[in-house]
Short mmCIF file of C-alpha atoms and ligand atoms in Angstrom, two decimals:
data_model
loop_
_atom_site.label_atom_id
_atom_site.label_comp_id
_atom_site.label_asym_id
_atom_site.label_seq_id
_atom_site.Cartn_x
_atom_site.Cartn_y
_atom_site.Cartn_z
CA MET A 1 10.26 -9.53 16.25
CA SER A 2 12.09 -10.11 13.00
CA PRO A 3 11.52 -7.10 10.83
CA MET A 4 10.47 -7.64 7.26
CA PHE A 5 11.67 -4.93 4.93
CA VAL A 6 9.33 -6.13 2.20
CA PRO A 7 6.52 -4.00 0.81
CA GLY A 8 3.66 -6.12 2.13
CA PRO A 9 2.49 -7.98 3.97
CA VAL A 10 4.42 -6.02 6.57
CA ASP A 11 4.92 -6.77 10.25
CA VAL A 12 1.91 -6.17 12.45
CA ASP A 13 2.26 -4.81 15.97
CA ALA A 14 1.60 -7.39 18.71
CA GLU A 15 -1.20 -5.30 20.21
CA ILE A 16 -2.98 -5.28 16.85
CA LEU A 17 -2.57 -9.03 16.37
CA GLN A 18 -4.06 -9.37 19.83
CA ALA A 19 -7.04 -7.15 18.96
CA GLN A 20 -8.14 -9.82 16.50
CA THR A 21 -8.58 -12.41 19.24
CA ARG A 22 -11.55 -10.60 20.74
CA PRO A 23 -14.65 -12.83 20.63
CA MET A 24 -16.85 -12.69 17.56
CA LEU A 25 -19.83 -10.40 17.37
CA PRO A 26 -22.65 -10.90 14.89
CA HIS A 27 -21.97 -8.50 12.06
CA ARG A 28 -25.55 -7.30 12.41
CA SER A 29 -25.38 -6.35 16.06
CA LYS A 30 -25.39 -2.92 17.63
CA GLU A 31 -21.96 -3.47 19.24
CA TYR A 32 -20.40 -4.39 15.93
CA GLU A 33 -22.06 -1.57 14.03
CA GLU A 34 -20.55 0.88 16.49
CA ILE A 35 -17.06 -0.48 15.86
CA PHE A 36 -17.63 -0.38 12.11
CA HIS A 37 -18.85 3.21 12.28
CA ARG A 38 -15.93 4.30 14.46
CA ALA A 39 -13.39 2.67 12.16
CA GLU A 40 -14.89 4.34 9.12
CA ASN A 41 -14.82 7.77 10.73
CA LYS A 42 -11.17 7.42 11.63
CA ALA A 43 -10.30 6.07 8.18
CA ARG A 44 -11.75 9.21 6.57
CA ARG A 45 -9.09 11.28 8.27
CA LEU A 46 -6.35 9.21 6.65
CA PHE A 47 -7.84 9.77 3.22
CA GLY A 48 -8.54 13.45 3.83
CA THR A 49 -12.16 13.05 2.85
CA GLN A 50 -15.51 14.23 4.13
CA TYR A 51 -17.31 11.59 2.08
CA ARG A 52 -17.29 7.87 2.86
CA VAL A 53 -14.91 4.94 3.16
CA PHE A 54 -16.06 1.46 2.19
CA ILE A 55 -14.49 -1.28 4.29
CA SER A 56 -14.30 -4.21 1.90
CA THR A 57 -13.55 -7.83 2.68
CA SER A 58 -11.07 -8.30 -0.15
CA SER A 59 -7.56 -7.31 -0.97
CA GLY A 60 -6.91 -4.02 -2.76
CA THR A 61 -7.24 -5.52 -6.22
CA GLY A 62 -10.92 -6.11 -5.49
CA LEU A 63 -11.40 -2.37 -5.29
CA GLN A 64 -9.45 -1.83 -8.52
CA GLU A 65 -12.16 -3.99 -10.01
CA ALA A 66 -14.88 -2.06 -8.17
CA ALA A 67 -13.62 1.19 -9.69
CA VAL A 68 -13.80 0.05 -13.31
CA ARG A 69 -17.15 -1.70 -12.84
CA ASN A 70 -18.87 1.12 -10.96
CA PHE A 71 -17.54 4.24 -12.59
CA ALA A 72 -17.11 3.38 -16.27
CA ARG A 73 -19.77 2.24 -18.68
CA GLU A 74 -17.14 1.91 -21.39
CA ARG A 75 -14.12 4.13 -21.36
CA VAL A 76 -11.11 3.91 -19.12
CA LEU A 77 -7.78 5.68 -19.38
CA ALA A 78 -5.20 3.62 -17.50
CA CYS A 79 -1.88 5.27 -16.60
CA VAL A 80 0.86 2.66 -16.44
CA ASN A 81 4.40 3.17 -15.16
CA GLY A 82 4.76 0.02 -13.14
CA ALA A 83 3.27 -3.38 -12.36
CA PHE A 84 0.27 -2.23 -10.34
CA GLY A 85 -0.81 0.41 -12.84
CA GLY A 86 -0.49 -2.41 -15.37
CA ARG A 87 -2.68 -4.64 -13.26
CA TRP A 88 -5.42 -1.98 -13.07
CA HIS A 89 -5.30 -1.75 -16.88
CA ASP A 90 -5.68 -5.53 -17.11
CA VAL A 91 -8.54 -5.51 -14.60
CA ALA A 92 -10.37 -2.95 -16.77
CA VAL A 93 -9.77 -4.94 -19.97
CA SER A 94 -10.94 -8.18 -18.40
CA ASN A 95 -14.13 -6.44 -17.28
CA GLY A 96 -14.86 -5.67 -20.93
CA LYS A 97 -14.07 -1.94 -20.85
CA GLN A 98 -12.53 -0.02 -23.71
CA VAL A 99 -9.21 0.90 -22.24
CA VAL A 100 -6.58 3.32 -23.44
CA ARG A 101 -3.23 2.34 -21.94
CA LEU A 102 -1.07 5.40 -21.38
CA GLU A 103 2.37 3.95 -20.86
CA PHE A 104 5.48 5.55 -19.39
CA GLU A 105 8.92 4.20 -18.68
CA TRP A 106 8.90 2.48 -15.29
CA ASN A 107 11.50 4.91 -13.99
CA GLN A 108 9.50 7.95 -15.07
CA PRO A 109 6.49 9.50 -13.36
CA VAL A 110 3.07 9.68 -14.97
CA ASP A 111 3.17 13.06 -16.73
CA PRO A 112 0.05 15.17 -16.01
CA GLN A 113 0.27 16.90 -19.40
CA ALA A 114 0.41 13.56 -21.20
CA VAL A 115 -2.72 12.49 -19.32
CA ALA A 116 -4.47 15.71 -20.40
CA GLU A 117 -3.45 15.15 -24.03
CA ALA A 118 -4.67 11.56 -23.96
CA LEU A 119 -8.05 12.76 -22.68
CA ARG A 120 -8.26 15.39 -25.40
CA ALA A 121 -7.60 12.73 -28.03
CA GLN A 122 -10.01 10.21 -26.50
CA PRO A 123 -12.48 11.22 -23.78
CA SER A 124 -12.71 8.84 -20.86
CA GLU A 125 -15.07 8.29 -17.95
CA ILE A 126 -12.31 7.45 -15.51
CA VAL A 127 -8.56 7.77 -15.19
CA THR A 128 -6.74 5.16 -13.12
CA VAL A 129 -3.36 5.91 -11.58
CA VAL A 130 -1.20 4.50 -8.80
CA GLN A 131 0.09 6.95 -6.20
CA ASN A 132 3.02 4.87 -5.04
CA GLU A 133 4.27 2.23 -7.48
CA THR A 134 5.43 -0.49 -5.13
CA SER A 135 7.13 -2.24 -8.02
CA THR A 136 9.51 0.67 -8.61
CA GLY A 137 9.51 2.86 -5.50
CA LEU A 138 8.20 5.76 -7.55
CA GLN A 139 5.60 8.20 -6.33
CA ASN A 140 3.32 9.73 -8.96
CA PRO A 141 2.09 13.32 -8.50
CA VAL A 142 -1.59 12.39 -8.22
CA ASP A 143 -2.55 15.93 -7.14
CA GLU A 144 -1.10 17.39 -10.36
CA ILE A 145 -2.58 14.61 -12.45
CA ALA A 146 -6.04 15.27 -10.98
CA ALA A 147 -5.70 19.00 -11.67
CA ALA A 148 -4.70 18.29 -15.29
CA VAL A 149 -7.68 15.96 -15.72
CA ARG A 150 -10.10 18.53 -14.27
CA ALA A 151 -8.80 21.23 -16.60
CA VAL A 152 -9.49 19.17 -19.72
CA SER A 153 -12.39 16.95 -18.74
CA PRO A 154 -14.12 17.97 -15.49
CA GLU A 155 -16.58 15.05 -15.57
CA THR A 156 -13.85 12.38 -15.73
CA LEU A 157 -13.45 10.62 -12.40
CA VAL A 158 -9.92 10.33 -11.01
CA CYS A 159 -9.31 6.96 -9.34
CA VAL A 160 -6.15 6.44 -7.31
CA ASP A 161 -4.52 3.30 -5.96
CA ALA A 162 -2.85 4.32 -2.69
CA VAL A 163 -2.16 0.76 -1.52
CA SER A 164 1.42 1.25 -0.39
CA SER A 165 1.13 4.94 0.49
CA LEU A 166 -2.07 5.58 2.45
CA GLY A 167 -1.06 6.25 6.03
CA GLY A 168 2.57 6.54 4.92
CA ALA A 169 2.50 9.60 2.68
CA PRO A 170 0.22 12.62 2.44
CA MET A 171 -3.20 12.02 0.90
CA GLU A 172 -5.71 14.86 0.61
CA MET A 173 -8.42 13.26 -1.43
CA ASP A 174 -10.95 16.09 -1.35
CA ALA A 175 -8.47 18.94 -1.61
CA TRP A 176 -6.77 17.27 -4.57
CA GLY A 177 -10.06 16.54 -6.30
CA LEU A 178 -9.76 12.74 -6.29
CA ASP A 179 -12.99 10.79 -6.71
CA PHE A 180 -12.00 7.34 -5.54
CA VAL A 181 -8.97 6.23 -3.52
CA LEU A 182 -8.29 2.65 -2.52
CA THR A 183 -5.87 0.92 -0.22
CA SER A 184 -5.12 -2.55 1.18
CA SER A 185 -4.69 -3.41 4.84
CA GLN A 186 -1.33 -5.20 4.61
CA LYS A 187 0.99 -2.42 3.44
CA ALA A 188 1.40 1.08 4.82
CA LEU A 189 -1.46 0.53 7.29
CA ALA A 190 0.42 -2.42 8.84
CA LEU A 191 -2.55 -4.71 9.29
CA PRO A 192 -2.93 -8.36 8.33
CA PRO A 193 -4.04 -8.91 4.72
CA GLY A 194 -7.73 -9.28 3.90
CA LEU A 195 -9.30 -5.83 4.04
CA ALA A 196 -9.40 -3.05 1.51
CA LEU A 197 -10.60 0.51 2.04
CA GLY A 198 -12.17 2.58 -0.70
CA ALA A 199 -12.89 6.29 -0.18
CA THR A 200 -15.58 7.45 -2.58
CA ALA A 201 -16.76 10.96 -3.39
CA ASP A 202 -20.47 11.76 -3.82
CA ARG A 203 -20.16 12.40 -7.52
CA ALA A 204 -18.49 9.03 -8.04
CA LEU A 205 -21.37 7.28 -6.30
CA GLU A 206 -23.84 9.29 -8.40
CA LYS A 207 -22.04 8.12 -11.50
CA ALA A 208 -22.20 4.51 -10.29
CA GLU A 209 -25.98 4.75 -10.13
CA GLN A 210 -25.96 5.39 -13.89
CA VAL A 211 -23.65 2.48 -14.77
CA PRO A 212 -25.29 -0.88 -15.55
CA ASP A 213 -23.81 -4.31 -14.75
CA ARG A 214 -21.83 -3.30 -11.70
CA GLY A 215 -21.90 -6.86 -10.46
CA TRP A 216 -23.01 -7.71 -6.93
CA TYR A 217 -20.15 -8.09 -4.46
CA PHE A 218 -18.38 -4.85 -5.39
CA ASP A 219 -21.49 -2.84 -6.25
CA LEU A 220 -20.79 0.40 -4.42
CA VAL A 221 -24.42 1.50 -4.60
CA ARG A 222 -25.39 -1.67 -2.73
CA LEU A 223 -22.47 -1.22 -0.31
CA GLU A 224 -23.59 2.36 0.36
CA LYS A 225 -27.09 1.25 1.38
CA SER A 226 -25.52 -1.01 4.00
CA ARG A 227 -22.87 1.48 5.01
CA LEU A 228 -25.54 3.99 5.96
CA LYS A 229 -26.56 1.39 8.56
CA ASN A 230 -22.89 0.77 9.50
CA SER A 231 -23.01 -2.60 7.87
CA THR A 232 -22.13 -4.58 4.76
CA PRO A 233 -24.30 -6.61 2.35
CA ALA A 234 -22.22 -9.78 2.95
CA THR A 235 -20.48 -10.91 6.14
CA SER A 236 -17.84 -8.46 7.31
CA ALA A 237 -14.35 -9.66 8.28
CA VAL A 238 -15.10 -9.11 11.96
CA SER A 239 -11.63 -9.86 13.40
CA LEU A 240 -9.89 -7.71 10.82
CA VAL A 241 -12.22 -4.82 11.56
CA TYR A 242 -11.29 -5.09 15.26
CA ALA A 243 -7.68 -4.81 14.17
CA LEU A 244 -8.45 -1.89 11.85
CA ASP A 245 -10.23 -0.03 14.63
CA ALA A 246 -7.29 -0.51 16.99
CA GLN A 247 -4.64 0.30 14.39
CA LEU A 248 -6.34 3.52 13.31
CA ASP A 249 -6.19 4.61 16.95
CA ARG A 250 -2.48 3.85 17.07
CA ILE A 251 -1.90 5.73 13.83
CA LEU A 252 -3.83 8.80 14.97
CA VAL A 253 -2.08 8.78 18.36
CA GLU A 254 1.31 8.77 16.63
CA GLY A 255 -0.05 11.51 14.36
CA LEU A 256 -0.12 11.35 10.58
CA GLN A 257 2.53 14.04 10.19
CA ASN A 258 4.86 12.27 12.62
CA ARG A 259 4.33 9.06 10.72
CA PHE A 260 5.16 10.69 7.39
CA VAL A 261 8.32 12.15 8.89
CA ARG A 262 9.33 8.72 10.28
CA TYR A 263 9.09 7.20 6.78
CA GLN A 264 10.77 10.17 5.15
CA ARG A 265 13.79 9.85 7.47
CA MET A 266 14.07 6.13 6.76
CA ALA A 267 13.74 6.75 3.02
CA GLU A 268 16.46 9.39 3.10
CA ARG A 269 18.76 7.14 5.09
CA VAL A 270 18.33 4.24 2.65
CA ARG A 271 18.94 6.50 -0.35
CA GLU A 272 22.05 8.01 1.20
CA TRP A 273 23.38 4.55 2.10
CA ALA A 274 22.73 3.19 -1.40
CA LEU A 275 24.48 6.09 -3.14
CA ALA A 276 27.42 5.95 -0.73
CA ARG A 277 27.92 2.24 -1.57
CA GLY A 278 27.98 2.89 -5.32
CA PHE A 279 24.42 1.80 -6.03
CA GLU A 280 21.93 3.94 -7.90
CA LEU A 281 18.33 4.78 -7.16
CA TYR A 282 15.70 3.61 -9.61
CA ALA A 283 13.18 6.43 -9.24
CA PRO A 284 14.24 9.94 -10.25
CA GLU A 285 14.76 12.71 -7.73
CA GLY A 286 11.51 14.37 -6.71
CA TYR A 287 9.47 11.21 -7.34
CA ARG A 288 11.02 8.83 -4.83
CA SER A 289 8.69 6.94 -2.57
CA ARG A 290 8.58 7.52 1.16
CA THR A 291 7.56 3.95 1.90
CA VAL A 292 9.73 1.80 -0.35
CA THR A 293 13.08 2.38 -2.05
CA THR A 294 14.13 0.55 -5.20
CA VAL A 295 17.91 0.35 -5.48
CA VAL A 296 19.55 -0.38 -8.83
CA ASN A 297 21.85 -3.35 -8.28
CA THR A 298 24.84 -1.77 -10.01
CA ARG A 299 27.21 -3.91 -7.91
CA GLY A 300 25.63 -7.12 -9.17
CA MET A 301 24.92 -8.31 -5.66
CA ASP A 302 23.37 -11.78 -5.39
CA ILE A 303 19.96 -10.88 -3.94
CA ALA A 304 18.98 -14.46 -3.09
CA ALA A 305 22.29 -14.90 -1.23
CA LEU A 306 21.74 -11.60 0.55
CA ASN A 307 18.34 -12.75 1.79
CA ALA A 308 19.81 -16.10 2.84
CA PHE A 309 22.32 -14.07 4.87
CA LEU A 310 19.65 -11.82 6.37
CA LEU A 311 17.08 -14.47 7.27
CA PRO A 312 18.97 -16.05 10.20
CA ARG A 313 19.44 -12.49 11.44
CA GLY A 314 15.68 -12.11 11.42
CA MET A 315 15.41 -9.80 8.43
CA ARG A 316 14.33 -9.97 4.85
CA ILE A 317 14.23 -7.57 1.90
CA ALA A 318 12.42 -7.79 -1.45
CA ASN A 319 13.94 -8.58 -4.81
CA GLY A 320 13.10 -6.39 -7.78
CA TYR A 321 9.59 -6.81 -9.13
CA GLY A 322 8.97 -8.84 -12.29
CA PRO A 323 11.34 -7.68 -15.04
CA LEU A 324 13.41 -5.81 -12.44
CA LYS A 325 14.26 -8.97 -10.50
CA ASP A 326 17.99 -9.11 -9.59
CA LYS A 327 18.54 -5.88 -11.53
CA THR A 328 17.11 -4.03 -8.55
CA PHE A 329 16.20 -4.77 -4.97
CA ARG A 330 13.66 -3.11 -2.72
CA ILE A 331 13.85 -2.00 0.88
CA ALA A 332 10.49 -1.15 2.38
CA HIS A 333 10.29 1.41 5.16
CA MET A 334 6.61 1.41 5.93
CA GLY A 335 4.34 0.20 8.71
CA GLU A 336 5.93 -0.13 12.14
CA LEU A 337 9.57 0.07 11.05
CA THR A 338 11.87 2.62 12.66
CA LEU A 339 15.17 4.22 11.77
CA ASP A 340 16.88 1.84 14.22
CA ASP A 341 15.54 -1.13 12.26
CA ILE A 342 16.87 0.41 9.07
CA GLU A 343 20.31 0.98 10.65
CA THR A 344 20.42 -2.67 11.72
CA LEU A 345 19.47 -3.81 8.23
CA LEU A 346 21.98 -1.57 6.46
CA ALA A 347 24.77 -2.67 8.81
CA SER A 348 23.96 -6.30 7.98
CA ILE A 349 23.97 -5.62 4.24
CA ASP A 350 27.37 -3.94 4.69
CA GLU A 351 28.57 -7.06 6.46
CA PHE A 352 27.30 -9.16 3.56
CA LEU A 353 29.04 -6.91 1.03
CA ALA A 354 32.30 -7.24 3.01
CA THR A 355 32.13 -11.04 2.94
CA GLY A 356 31.22 -11.04 -0.78
C1 PLP B 1 0.20 -4.68 -3.33
C2 PLP B 1 -0.37 -3.69 -4.29
C3 PLP B 1 -1.58 -3.93 -4.96
C4 PLP B 1 -2.30 -5.22 -4.84
O1 PLP B 1 -2.95 -5.22 -3.62
P1 PLP B 1 -3.61 -6.57 -3.06
O2 PLP B 1 -4.03 -6.12 -1.69
O3 PLP B 1 -2.55 -7.61 -3.07
O4 PLP B 1 -4.74 -6.90 -3.94
C5 PLP B 1 -2.09 -2.94 -5.76
N1 PLP B 1 -1.46 -1.77 -5.91
C6 PLP B 1 -0.31 -1.49 -5.28
C7 PLP B 1 0.33 -0.16 -5.48
C8 PLP B 1 0.27 -2.45 -4.44
O5 PLP B 1 1.41 -2.17 -3.81
#
């Protein structure tokens, strides 16, 4: 295997790739409904929710769209401190919502007090925020943000994008008072792309019933009617659900806490290496991601040349995202990666620096 240290799509374990080759079942068959039901039950544990998890045939962005269409008649407060928070803002705008964009520097966390103030100035039906900004390697304190929202505006629904963190960093949806949490299959869950999971609290679904023009494909009220029968309104991605079922078993056998510790150790090792080589870390202390590290390219390393050096060695890292291209680079430590993989990568980057 040639490890990819990019934040999605990540490498998928061979056993999980194999799980997809199981023969098709009709998506409206008892056998399939059992698998669907089982996968949903296991997924709930990852989200820390007693409610429900929608298994959507889409990537994660589809569920960003579902959130704004289902939970907001008009008003959305979008917290933006990176590219994916920015995307959620754009998704809301393009769905015709009235959106307040609460912007922060990309190397600063979303400030719970600023969110509370924004809600006082302009009430909103939902707040959107990204837990782990994959573009910057910054983790936002979504628990504190939810608490601040509740204190000012208890009826506002808190919607969280956990695409690159769910299964890689703690998530306690119910305990933290989050109303909707979404993720994609191809990042911290280490599955092939094509599925998204959306955990939805009762009160969020009740709100959706009051919102007109939710569309069809991502109408959560419609999805719920099917889910109660362990099914979906449209054809389910059968092979990907086999993979999800198998991967959730693997994750729960490893243990969520053990998994978080594995990522934490890799994150700490990458940070320590970067600082020791005279690089800086993009995200501030206390808000650094467990699943992806953004390193400030203070040494002016040629990132394209670095990847050209790594590729024949079976590895690849990610350049900085958008405006941060070449100014930063990103090393992902999510999915199936281990500390040994990270050591191999860092030794190769050292070799590259020595030849430079
Ligand atoms: C990758 C990513 C997305 C987009 O997910 P898709 O599955 O590509 O639609 C959204 N948010 C975050 C934080 C991401 O890392």
